[in-house]
Amino acid sequence: MRPRLTLRQWFGYLGLFLVFLFTAAVAVWRGDILRAGLDPQQPFQTYEPPPPVSYADARAWALLDARTERSGPAAVFFVPPTTYAGKREWNGPIGDAAADAYLKRVVLPNYAGPFAVAGAVSAPRYRQAGLYARLTLREDAREARAFAYGDIEAAFDGFLRRHPDGPLVLAGVEQGGELLDRLLRERVATDRSLKARLVGAYLIDTLTARERLPAGLPACTRREQAGCILAWSQVGEGDDGAAHRRLRRALVWDDRGRLVDLDQRPALCVNPITGSDDTAPVDARLHRGATNATGLEWGARPALMAREVSAQCRDGLLRHSLPSRESFREQGNWAERRMSRPYNLFYGDIEVDVQARLAAWQARQSVPGR
């Protein structure tokens, strides 16, 4: 006859079962729990944002006319992606230590670095929408993301005062690309002189509606073309779940400066390997180089690993193969893994592209009557 369990044993087994349930629940809903922990817990309408800065102050810039030995004659305006994880704030204060550290260690060497070949790079600090605002479609989050545009417009004015003429390259990554998209619509497309100075606009890891490109700023169809827009949002080949989520959560600007759902509108995708919006698959043999430049000092050119990645523009997204090297594995804590990747799969391709467009822009200036 099997011995009966004592009351203490029953409670012991029950405790183990509850611990198992709790562990399983945390594993399943860990992302939701951590995301909820970033919620500022107040309506944006009653929120008091951090104070602004003057872009006449060098401290408002992460990079200010930063050059390298290889820099060309262009002026580059680079808008960084989300680096502020946040908790109590919808929009991060300028000078937040953790955000600045990620910006300097990861973002600038990997994403601003390839544009240094074109010219002096300026990258403003701004009251960016925190990570939570990028992970929800709530109206509060949309307003926080739109609020950041005011700082970018002010920074652009300061940038133009320093660079009143000559070729311009505009680039932004993720949140920075989203804000640059609006800047192109409201400031560049409406100004003939700025349009004439534009070498190219790079909206990296950014979705924008193809049918709503700014007037006079077409999609890039070939590498030897200046004054056009390159945009791509990259997703690993085979990761259909991420692709679906990316499109479902995509927001784009309307004519009133509000962020609205992309919905079923086709997104623009320009393949960085070819510099074209062609949808044909591009073999890895044409790939000019991925790199993990995290931790490098400004001006140090990283080693490039060419022929690593194939890519194709498909259904508005850049679907790419996944390199097997350890340098391109996910790293960092939960929040950092939802920010821009600590590597750039298309570093070498961007360098080649911006040099080709700068050469095309310079050639155009030599044509009589231009």
PDB file of N, CA, C and O in Angstrom, residues 14-15 20 50 60 73-74 102 123 140-142 177:
ATOM      1  N   LEU A  14       3.008  21.615  -3.800  1.00  0.00           N
ATOM      2  CA  LEU A  14       2.244  22.755  -4.310  1.00  0.00           C
ATOM      3  C   LEU A  14       3.167  23.950  -4.540  1.00  0.00           C
ATOM      4  O   LEU A  14       3.051  24.662  -5.554  1.00  0.00           O
ATOM      5  N   GLY A  15       4.086  24.173  -3.597  1.00  0.00           N
ATOM      6  CA  GLY A  15       5.043  25.270  -3.752  1.00  0.00           C
ATOM      7  C   GLY A  15       5.907  25.104  -4.986  1.00  0.00           C
ATOM      8  O   GLY A  15       6.142  26.064  -5.737  1.00  0.00           O
ATOM      9  N   PHE A  20       7.132  26.576 -10.599  1.00  0.00           N
ATOM     10  CA  PHE A  20       7.202  26.188 -12.010  1.00  0.00           C
ATOM     11  C   PHE A  20       6.296  27.077 -12.860  1.00  0.00           C
ATOM     12  O   PHE A  20       6.697  27.572 -13.928  1.00  0.00           O
ATOM     13  N   PRO A  50      11.811  67.231 -20.869  1.00  0.00           N
ATOM     14  CA  PRO A  50      13.081  67.802 -20.402  1.00  0.00           C
ATOM     15  C   PRO A  50      13.348  69.129 -21.114  1.00  0.00           C
ATOM     16  O   PRO A  50      12.804  69.395 -22.188  1.00  0.00           O
ATOM     17  N   ALA A  60      25.592  70.322 -27.478  1.00  0.00           N
ATOM     18  CA  ALA A  60      24.347  69.771 -28.017  1.00  0.00           C
ATOM     19  C   ALA A  60      24.590  68.794 -29.161  1.00  0.00           C
ATOM     20  O   ALA A  60      23.639  68.204 -29.678  1.00  0.00           O
ATOM     21  N   PRO A  73      34.266  66.557 -49.512  1.00  0.00           N
ATOM     22  CA  PRO A  73      33.860  67.956 -49.343  1.00  0.00           C
ATOM     23  C   PRO A  73      32.442  68.171 -48.835  1.00  0.00           C
ATOM     24  O   PRO A  73      32.033  69.318 -48.630  1.00  0.00           O
ATOM     25  N   ALA A  74      31.670  67.118 -48.642  1.00  0.00           N
ATOM     26  CA  ALA A  74      30.266  67.291 -48.258  1.00  0.00           C
ATOM     27  C   ALA A  74      30.128  67.595 -46.768  1.00  0.00           C
ATOM     28  O   ALA A  74      31.044  67.354 -45.970  1.00  0.00           O
ATOM     29  N   TYR A 102      25.822  54.603 -25.134  1.00  0.00           N
ATOM     30  CA  TYR A 102      25.444  53.707 -26.239  1.00  0.00           C
ATOM     31  C   TYR A 102      25.648  54.409 -27.583  1.00  0.00           C
ATOM     32  O   TYR A 102      26.078  53.797 -28.566  1.00  0.00           O
ATOM     33  N   ALA A 123      26.233  65.291 -35.771  1.00  0.00           N
ATOM     34  CA  ALA A 123      25.158  64.450 -35.225  1.00  0.00           C
ATOM     35  C   ALA A 123      24.601  65.119 -33.980  1.00  0.00           C
ATOM     36  O   ALA A 123      25.294  65.199 -32.962  1.00  0.00           O
ATOM     37  N   ASP A 140      -0.125  58.411 -27.035  1.00  0.00           N
ATOM     38  CA  ASP A 140       0.921  59.080 -26.264  1.00  0.00           C
ATOM     39  C   ASP A 140       2.285  58.866 -26.910  1.00  0.00           C
ATOM     40  O   ASP A 140       3.100  59.793 -26.998  1.00  0.00           O
ATOM     41  N   ALA A 141       2.549  57.647 -27.334  1.00  0.00           N
ATOM     42  CA  ALA A 141       3.836  57.317 -27.930  1.00  0.00           C
ATOM     43  C   ALA A 141       4.021  58.048 -29.255  1.00  0.00           C
ATOM     44  O   ALA A 141       5.109  58.546 -29.567  1.00  0.00           O
ATOM     45  N   ARG A 142       2.967  58.142 -30.048  1.00  0.00           N
ATOM     46  CA  ARG A 142       3.056  58.860 -31.328  1.00  0.00           C
ATOM     47  C   ARG A 142       3.372  60.331 -31.090  1.00  0.00           C
ATOM     48  O   ARG A 142       4.160  60.941 -31.825  1.00  0.00           O
ATOM     49  N   GLY A 177      15.866  58.133 -38.767  1.00  0.00           N
ATOM     50  CA  GLY A 177      15.371  58.096 -40.136  1.00  0.00           C
ATOM     51  C   GLY A 177      13.936  58.581 -40.233  1.00  0.00           C
ATOM     52  O   GLY A 177      13.555  59.262 -41.186  1.00  0.00           O
TER      53      GLY A 177
END
